[in-house]
Short mmCIF file of C-alpha atoms and ligand atoms in Angstrom, two decimals:
data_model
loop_
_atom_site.label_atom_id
_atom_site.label_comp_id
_atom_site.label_asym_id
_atom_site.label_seq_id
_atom_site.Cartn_x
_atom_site.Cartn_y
_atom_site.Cartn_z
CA UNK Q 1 28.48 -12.95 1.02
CA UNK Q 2 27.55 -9.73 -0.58
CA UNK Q 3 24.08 -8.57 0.57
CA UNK Q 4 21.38 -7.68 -2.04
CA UNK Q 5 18.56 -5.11 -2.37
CA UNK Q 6 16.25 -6.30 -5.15
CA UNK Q 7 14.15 -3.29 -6.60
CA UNK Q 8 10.89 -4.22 -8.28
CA UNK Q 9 9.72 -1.66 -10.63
CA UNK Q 10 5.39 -1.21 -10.98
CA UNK Q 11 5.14 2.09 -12.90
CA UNK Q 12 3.80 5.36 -11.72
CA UNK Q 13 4.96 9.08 -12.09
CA UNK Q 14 7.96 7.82 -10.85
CA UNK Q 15 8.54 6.03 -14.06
CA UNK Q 16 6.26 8.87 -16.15
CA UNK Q 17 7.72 10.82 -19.44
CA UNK Q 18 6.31 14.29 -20.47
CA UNK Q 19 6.91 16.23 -23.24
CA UNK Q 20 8.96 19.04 -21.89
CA UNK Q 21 11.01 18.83 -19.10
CA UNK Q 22 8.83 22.07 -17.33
CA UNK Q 23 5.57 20.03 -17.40
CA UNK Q 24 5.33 18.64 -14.02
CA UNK Q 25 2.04 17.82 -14.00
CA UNK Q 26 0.71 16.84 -18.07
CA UNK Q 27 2.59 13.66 -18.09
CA UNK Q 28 2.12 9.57 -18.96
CA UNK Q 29 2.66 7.77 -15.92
CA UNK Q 30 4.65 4.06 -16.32
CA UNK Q 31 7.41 4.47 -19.27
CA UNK Q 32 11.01 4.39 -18.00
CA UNK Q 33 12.19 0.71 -16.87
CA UNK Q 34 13.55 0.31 -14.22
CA UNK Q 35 17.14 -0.38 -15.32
CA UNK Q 36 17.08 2.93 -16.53
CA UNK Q 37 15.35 4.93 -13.63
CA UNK Q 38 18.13 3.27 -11.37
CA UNK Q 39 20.90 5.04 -13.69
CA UNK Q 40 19.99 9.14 -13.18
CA UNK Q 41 20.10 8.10 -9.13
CA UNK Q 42 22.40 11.01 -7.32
CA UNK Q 43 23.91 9.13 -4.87
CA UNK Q 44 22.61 5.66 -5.01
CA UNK Q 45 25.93 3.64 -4.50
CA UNK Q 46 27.04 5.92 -1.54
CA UNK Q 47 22.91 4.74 -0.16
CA UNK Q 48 23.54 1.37 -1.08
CA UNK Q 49 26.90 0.80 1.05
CA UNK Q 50 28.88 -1.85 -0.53
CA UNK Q 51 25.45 -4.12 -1.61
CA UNK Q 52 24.73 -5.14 -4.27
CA UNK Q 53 22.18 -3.78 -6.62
CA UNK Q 54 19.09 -6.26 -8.24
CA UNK Q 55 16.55 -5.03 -10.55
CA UNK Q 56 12.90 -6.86 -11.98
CA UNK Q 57 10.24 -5.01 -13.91
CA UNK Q 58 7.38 -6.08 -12.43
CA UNK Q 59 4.87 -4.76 -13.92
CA UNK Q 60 4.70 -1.15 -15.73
CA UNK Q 61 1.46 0.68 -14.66
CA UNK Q 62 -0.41 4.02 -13.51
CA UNK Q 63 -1.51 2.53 -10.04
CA UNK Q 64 -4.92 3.82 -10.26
CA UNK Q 65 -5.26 0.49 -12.70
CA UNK Q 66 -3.51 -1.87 -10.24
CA UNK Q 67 -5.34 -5.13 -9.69
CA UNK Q 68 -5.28 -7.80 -7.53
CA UNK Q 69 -3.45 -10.25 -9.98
CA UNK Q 70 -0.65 -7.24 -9.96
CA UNK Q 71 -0.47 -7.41 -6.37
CA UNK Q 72 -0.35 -10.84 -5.75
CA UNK Q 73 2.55 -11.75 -8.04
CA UNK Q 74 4.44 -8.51 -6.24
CA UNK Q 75 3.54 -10.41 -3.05
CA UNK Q 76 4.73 -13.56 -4.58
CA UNK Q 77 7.92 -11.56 -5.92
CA UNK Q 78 8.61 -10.26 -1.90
CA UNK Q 79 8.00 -13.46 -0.36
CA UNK Q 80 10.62 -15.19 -3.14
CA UNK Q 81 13.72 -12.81 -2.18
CA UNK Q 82 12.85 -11.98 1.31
CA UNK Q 83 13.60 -15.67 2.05
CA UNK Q 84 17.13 -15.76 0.49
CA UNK Q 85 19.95 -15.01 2.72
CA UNK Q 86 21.68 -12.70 0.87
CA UNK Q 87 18.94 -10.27 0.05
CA UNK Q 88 18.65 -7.62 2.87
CA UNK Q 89 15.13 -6.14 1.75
CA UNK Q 90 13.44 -5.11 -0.98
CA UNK Q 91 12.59 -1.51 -2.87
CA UNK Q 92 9.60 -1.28 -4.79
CA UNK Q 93 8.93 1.82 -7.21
CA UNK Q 94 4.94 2.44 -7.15
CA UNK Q 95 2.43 5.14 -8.49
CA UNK Q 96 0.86 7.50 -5.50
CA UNK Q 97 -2.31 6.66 -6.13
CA UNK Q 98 -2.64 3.62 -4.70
CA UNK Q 99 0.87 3.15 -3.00
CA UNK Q 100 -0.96 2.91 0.26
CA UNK Q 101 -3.58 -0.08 -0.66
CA UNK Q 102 -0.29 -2.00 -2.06
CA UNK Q 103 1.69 -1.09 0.96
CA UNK Q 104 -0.91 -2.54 3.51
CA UNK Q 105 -1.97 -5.64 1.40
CA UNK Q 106 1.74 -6.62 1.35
CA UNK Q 107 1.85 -5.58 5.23
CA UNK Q 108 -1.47 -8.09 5.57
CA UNK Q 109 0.28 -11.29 3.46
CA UNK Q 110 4.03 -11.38 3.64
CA UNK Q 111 4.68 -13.72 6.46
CA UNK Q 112 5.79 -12.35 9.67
CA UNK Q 113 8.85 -13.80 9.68
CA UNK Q 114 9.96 -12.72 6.34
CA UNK Q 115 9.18 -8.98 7.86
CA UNK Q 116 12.20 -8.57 9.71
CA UNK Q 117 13.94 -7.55 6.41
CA UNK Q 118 12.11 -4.79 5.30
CA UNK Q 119 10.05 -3.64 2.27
CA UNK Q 120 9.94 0.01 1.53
CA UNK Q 121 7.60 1.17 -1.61
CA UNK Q 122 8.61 4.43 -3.00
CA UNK Q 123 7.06 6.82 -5.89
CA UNK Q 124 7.82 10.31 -7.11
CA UNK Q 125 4.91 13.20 -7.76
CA UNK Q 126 6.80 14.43 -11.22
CA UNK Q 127 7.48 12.23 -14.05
CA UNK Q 128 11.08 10.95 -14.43
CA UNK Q 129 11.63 13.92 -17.39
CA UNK Q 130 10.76 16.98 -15.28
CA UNK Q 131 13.48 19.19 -14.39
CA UNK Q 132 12.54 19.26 -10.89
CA UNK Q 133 11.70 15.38 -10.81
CA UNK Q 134 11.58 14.12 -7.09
CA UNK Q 135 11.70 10.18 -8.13
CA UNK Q 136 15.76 10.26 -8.01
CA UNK Q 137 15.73 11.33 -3.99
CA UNK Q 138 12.92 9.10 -2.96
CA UNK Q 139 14.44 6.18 -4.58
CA UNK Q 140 17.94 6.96 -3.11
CA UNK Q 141 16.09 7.63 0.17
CA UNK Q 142 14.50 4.21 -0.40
CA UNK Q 143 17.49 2.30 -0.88
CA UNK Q 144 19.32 4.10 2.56
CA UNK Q 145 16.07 3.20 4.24
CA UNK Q 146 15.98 -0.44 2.96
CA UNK Q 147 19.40 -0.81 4.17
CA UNK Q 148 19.57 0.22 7.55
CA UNK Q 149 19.60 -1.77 10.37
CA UNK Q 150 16.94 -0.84 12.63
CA UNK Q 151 14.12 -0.99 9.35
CA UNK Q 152 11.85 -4.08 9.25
CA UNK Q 153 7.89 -4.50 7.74
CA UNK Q 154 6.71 -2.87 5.07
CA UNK Q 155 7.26 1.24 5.05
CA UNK Q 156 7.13 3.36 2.60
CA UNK Q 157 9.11 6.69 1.60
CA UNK Q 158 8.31 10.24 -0.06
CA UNK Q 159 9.90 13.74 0.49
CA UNK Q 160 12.03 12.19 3.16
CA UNK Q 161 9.38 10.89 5.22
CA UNK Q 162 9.17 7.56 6.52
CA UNK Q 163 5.67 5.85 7.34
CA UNK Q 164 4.31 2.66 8.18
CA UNK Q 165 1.88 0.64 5.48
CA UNK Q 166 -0.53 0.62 8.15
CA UNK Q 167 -0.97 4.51 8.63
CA UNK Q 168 0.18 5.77 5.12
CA UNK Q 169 -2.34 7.63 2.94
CA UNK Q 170 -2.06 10.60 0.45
CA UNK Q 171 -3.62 13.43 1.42
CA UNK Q 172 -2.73 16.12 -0.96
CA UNK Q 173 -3.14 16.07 -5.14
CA UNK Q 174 0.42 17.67 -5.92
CA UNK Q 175 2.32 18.64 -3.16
CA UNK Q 176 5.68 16.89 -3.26
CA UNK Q 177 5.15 15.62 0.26
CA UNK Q 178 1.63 14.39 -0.85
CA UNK Q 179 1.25 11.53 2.26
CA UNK Q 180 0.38 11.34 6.03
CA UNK Q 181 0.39 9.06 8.53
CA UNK Q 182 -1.57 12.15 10.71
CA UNK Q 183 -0.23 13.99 13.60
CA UNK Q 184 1.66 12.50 16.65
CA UNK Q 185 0.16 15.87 18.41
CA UNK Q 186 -3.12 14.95 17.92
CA UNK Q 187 -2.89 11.09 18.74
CA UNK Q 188 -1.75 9.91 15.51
CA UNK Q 189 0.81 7.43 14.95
CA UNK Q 190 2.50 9.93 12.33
CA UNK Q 191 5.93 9.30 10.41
CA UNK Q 192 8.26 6.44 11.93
CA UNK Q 193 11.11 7.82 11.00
CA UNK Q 194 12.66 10.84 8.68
CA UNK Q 195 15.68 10.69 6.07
CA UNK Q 196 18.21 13.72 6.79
CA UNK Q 197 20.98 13.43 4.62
CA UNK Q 198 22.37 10.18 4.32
CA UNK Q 199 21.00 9.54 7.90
CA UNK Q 200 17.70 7.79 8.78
CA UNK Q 201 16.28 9.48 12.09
CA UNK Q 202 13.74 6.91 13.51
CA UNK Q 203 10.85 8.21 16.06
CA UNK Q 204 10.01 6.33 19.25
CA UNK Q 205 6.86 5.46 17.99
CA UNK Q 206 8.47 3.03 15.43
CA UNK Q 207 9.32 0.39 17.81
CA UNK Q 208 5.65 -0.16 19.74
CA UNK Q 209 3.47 0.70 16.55
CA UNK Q 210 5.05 -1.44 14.54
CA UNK Q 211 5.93 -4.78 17.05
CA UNK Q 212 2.35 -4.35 18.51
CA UNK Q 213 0.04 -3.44 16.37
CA UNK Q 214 1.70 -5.86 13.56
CA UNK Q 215 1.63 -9.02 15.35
CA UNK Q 216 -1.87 -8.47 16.37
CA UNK Q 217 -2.77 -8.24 12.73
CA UNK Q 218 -1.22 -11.37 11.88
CA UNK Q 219 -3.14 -12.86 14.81
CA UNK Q 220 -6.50 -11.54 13.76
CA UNK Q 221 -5.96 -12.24 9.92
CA UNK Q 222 -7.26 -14.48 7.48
CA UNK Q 223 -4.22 -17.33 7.63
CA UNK Q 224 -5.82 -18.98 4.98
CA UNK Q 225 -6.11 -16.32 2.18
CA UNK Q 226 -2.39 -15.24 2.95
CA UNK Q 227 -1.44 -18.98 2.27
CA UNK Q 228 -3.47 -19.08 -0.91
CA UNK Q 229 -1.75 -16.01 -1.91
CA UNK Q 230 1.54 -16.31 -1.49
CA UNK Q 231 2.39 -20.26 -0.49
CA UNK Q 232 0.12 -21.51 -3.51
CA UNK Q 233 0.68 -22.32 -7.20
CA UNK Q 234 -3.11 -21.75 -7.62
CA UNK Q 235 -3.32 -19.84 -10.99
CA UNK Q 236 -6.36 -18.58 -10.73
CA UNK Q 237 -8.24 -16.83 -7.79
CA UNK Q 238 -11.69 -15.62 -7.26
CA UNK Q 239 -10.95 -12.35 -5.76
CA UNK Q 240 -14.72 -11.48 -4.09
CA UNK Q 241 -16.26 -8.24 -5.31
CA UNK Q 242 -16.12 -5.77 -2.10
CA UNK Q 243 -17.60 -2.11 -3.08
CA UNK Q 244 -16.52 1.03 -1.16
CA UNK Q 245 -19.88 3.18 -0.79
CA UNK Q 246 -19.63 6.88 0.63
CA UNK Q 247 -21.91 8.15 3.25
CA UNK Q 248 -22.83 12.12 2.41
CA UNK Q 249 -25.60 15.39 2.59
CA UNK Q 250 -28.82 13.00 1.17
CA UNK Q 251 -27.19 10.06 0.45
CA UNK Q 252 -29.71 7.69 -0.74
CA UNK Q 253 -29.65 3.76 -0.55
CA UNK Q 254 -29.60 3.76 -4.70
CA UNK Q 255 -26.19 2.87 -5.41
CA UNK Q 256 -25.91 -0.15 -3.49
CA UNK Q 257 -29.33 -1.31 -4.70
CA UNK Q 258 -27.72 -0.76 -8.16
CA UNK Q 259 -25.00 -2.75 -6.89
CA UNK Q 260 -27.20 -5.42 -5.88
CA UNK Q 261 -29.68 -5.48 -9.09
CA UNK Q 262 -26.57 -5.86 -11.16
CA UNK Q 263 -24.58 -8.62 -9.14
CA UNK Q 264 -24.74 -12.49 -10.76
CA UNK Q 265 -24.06 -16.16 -8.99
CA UNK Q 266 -21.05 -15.93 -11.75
CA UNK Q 267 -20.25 -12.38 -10.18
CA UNK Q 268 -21.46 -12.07 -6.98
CA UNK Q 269 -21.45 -8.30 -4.70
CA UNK Q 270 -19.63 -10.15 -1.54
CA UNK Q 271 -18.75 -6.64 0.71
CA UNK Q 272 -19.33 -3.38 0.77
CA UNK Q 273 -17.27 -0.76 3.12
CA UNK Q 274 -18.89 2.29 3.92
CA UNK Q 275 -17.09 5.29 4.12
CA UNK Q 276 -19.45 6.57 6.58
CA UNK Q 277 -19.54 10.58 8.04
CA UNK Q 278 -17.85 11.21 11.28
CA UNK Q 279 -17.63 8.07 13.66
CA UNK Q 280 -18.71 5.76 10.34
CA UNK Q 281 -22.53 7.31 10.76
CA UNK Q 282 -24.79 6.50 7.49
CA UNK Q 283 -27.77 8.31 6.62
CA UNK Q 284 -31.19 6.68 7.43
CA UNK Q 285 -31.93 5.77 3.85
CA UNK Q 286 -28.35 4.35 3.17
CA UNK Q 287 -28.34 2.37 6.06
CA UNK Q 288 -32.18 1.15 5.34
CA UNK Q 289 -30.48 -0.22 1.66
CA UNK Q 290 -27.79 -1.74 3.71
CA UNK Q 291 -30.01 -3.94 5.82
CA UNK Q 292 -31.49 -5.18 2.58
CA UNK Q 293 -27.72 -5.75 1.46
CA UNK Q 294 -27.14 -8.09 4.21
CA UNK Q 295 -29.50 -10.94 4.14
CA UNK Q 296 -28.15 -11.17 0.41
CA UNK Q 297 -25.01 -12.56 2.18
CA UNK Q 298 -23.18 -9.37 1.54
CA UNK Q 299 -21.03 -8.33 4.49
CA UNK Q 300 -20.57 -4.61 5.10
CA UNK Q 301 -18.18 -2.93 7.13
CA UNK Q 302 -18.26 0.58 8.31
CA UNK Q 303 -14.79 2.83 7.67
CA UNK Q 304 -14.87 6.26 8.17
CA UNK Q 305 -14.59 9.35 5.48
CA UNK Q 306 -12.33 11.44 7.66
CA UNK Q 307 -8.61 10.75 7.41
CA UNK Q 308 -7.51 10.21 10.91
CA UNK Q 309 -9.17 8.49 13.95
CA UNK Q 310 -11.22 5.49 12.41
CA UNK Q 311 -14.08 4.17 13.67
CA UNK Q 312 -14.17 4.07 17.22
CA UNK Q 313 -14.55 0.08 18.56
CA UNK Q 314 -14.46 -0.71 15.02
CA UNK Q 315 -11.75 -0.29 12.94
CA UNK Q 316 -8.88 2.55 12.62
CA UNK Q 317 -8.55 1.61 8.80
CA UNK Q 318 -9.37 3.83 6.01
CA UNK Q 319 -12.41 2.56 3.61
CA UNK Q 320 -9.99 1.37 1.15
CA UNK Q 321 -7.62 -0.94 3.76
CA UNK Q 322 -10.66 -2.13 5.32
CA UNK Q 323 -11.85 -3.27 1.53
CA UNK Q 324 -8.58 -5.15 1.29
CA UNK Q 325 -9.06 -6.55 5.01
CA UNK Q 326 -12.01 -7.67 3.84
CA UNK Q 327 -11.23 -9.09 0.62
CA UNK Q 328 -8.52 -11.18 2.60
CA UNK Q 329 -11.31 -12.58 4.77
CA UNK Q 330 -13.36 -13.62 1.75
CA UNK Q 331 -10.70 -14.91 -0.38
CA UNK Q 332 -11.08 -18.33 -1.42
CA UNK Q 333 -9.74 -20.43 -4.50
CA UNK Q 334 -11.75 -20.29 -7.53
C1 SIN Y 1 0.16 6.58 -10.44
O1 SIN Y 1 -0.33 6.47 -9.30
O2 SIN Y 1 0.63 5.61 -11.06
C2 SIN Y 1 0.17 7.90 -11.12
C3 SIN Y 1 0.25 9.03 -10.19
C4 SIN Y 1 1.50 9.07 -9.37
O3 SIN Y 1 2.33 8.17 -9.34
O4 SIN Y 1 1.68 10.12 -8.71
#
């Protein structure tokens, strides 16, 4: 049996067109299929080592406009292949901008058992056109990744870094290595693993972030929105409304009484996440509109603005994985 990798093809700069081939940066995201991307691959059959090669358009789309109906049918799409025999894992070409909430609602839904083959999103900072595009090398990089032995759960690649949906963020607005997973040094999880040539160098931490911390997820997680999700036919679902609110300097309680004025029984404000300062602090006046929040029957949950270190006792998730945590827990069929 000839093993597959199935690539499923979203959009992003990876898939952007510009006019000239020097403009790295003034650019439509989400033209090129994927058929075509796949073609203008250095290296790609060398990566993919005797498997065979499967490609779906999923959807085509700059990921700041990806929706929950987009990421449920790519859920869908995983959970499909994963569970046929011949298809080792799956690449899936993303935008940057919100690679990492994909990444970690996949990470939250696909069953566990399905995540011993892996998943590995990948996305590019220059459009397809640009003379210096780096789509071509993440997506080879992707494909090596997806294919070797020790890779399982869903990961994600850029700039020849490895990291693990759970961690991943970007951090930087053009750099070609725009995403972290923080620093090992200072008691991050960082990278799992680097791509060095056509070798994947995996770190120690791989092994007891990812068994660990993943099963303990599953454990803790709403089984009932992941079956609705992915085991379902259910056309439609009511996603609930969760809002992600940032603590600053005089931040007032007026946007989430906004938030509340303008909420309906047809559309009702179910969470809000604070991105809070610091440790998830919130300024007297926000957290005074808060209180008035909850009684409504609106559950909020308190994230942190800084990048690295979460909340302690509460949560190590950014604001907008803790939305999607949340969303999960409040997911019910329309
Ligand atoms: C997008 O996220 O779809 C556009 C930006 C990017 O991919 O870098």
């Amino acid at each position: 049996m000839t093993e597959k990798i199935v690539v499923l093809g979203t959009g992003g700069t990876i898939a952007g067109t510009a006019a000239s081939s020097s403009d790295h940066t003034g650019y439509t995201a989400a033209q090129i299929g994927i058929t075509s991307l796949l073609q203008s691959v250095p290296g790609l059959q060398e990566a993919l080592q005797g498997r065979e090669l499967v490609s779906e358009q999923l959807a085509q789309l700059d990921s700041k406009d990806m929706d929950f109906d987009t990421m449920r049918r790519l859920a869908q799409s995983c959970v499909h292949h994963l569970a046929q025999p011949e298809v080792r894992a799956i690449v899936i070409t993303h935008g940057t901008d919100t690679l990492e909430e994909t990444a970690y609602f996949l990470h939250r839904v696909i069953p566990i058992e399905l995540q011993a083959k892996p998943v590995v999103l990948t996305c590019a900072m220059r459009p397809a056109t640009s003379s210096e595009a780096d789509g071509p090398r993440n997506l080879r990089d992707a494909v090596l990744v997806a294919g070797d032995s020790h890779a399982r759960g869903v990961l994600s690649v850029c700039a020849g870094d490895v990291h693990s949906a759970k961690t991943v963020q970007k951090v930087h607005t053009y750099a070609l290595n725009a995403f972290s997973s923080g620093d090992v040094a200072l008691g991050e999880p960082g990278v799992v693993a680097q791509v060095v040539g056509d070798q994947v160098l995996w770190k120690p931490v791989f092994q007891s972030f990812l068994d660990e911390k993943r099963h303990i997820d599953r454990i803790e997680s709403a089984q009932a929105a992941i079956d609705l999700i992915v085991n379902t036919s259910v056309a439609k679902i009511a996603w609930p409304r969760v809002e992600i609110v940032l603590n600053h300097a005089q931040a007032t309680g007026s946007i989430v009484r906004a938030l509340l004025a303008e909420a309906t029984s047809q559309d009702p404000l179910c969470g809000i996440v604070v991105a809070g300062t610091g440790n998830g602090t919130v300024s007297e006046s926000l957290q005074s509109a808060l209180n008035e929040a909850q009684p409504k029957g609106v559950e909020v949950i308190v994230a942190s603005r800084c990048a690295w270190g979460g909340v302690h006792d509460v949560s190590a998730l950014s604001a907008v994985k803790a939305r999607i945590d949340l969303m999960l827990k409040l997911l019910r069929a329309a």
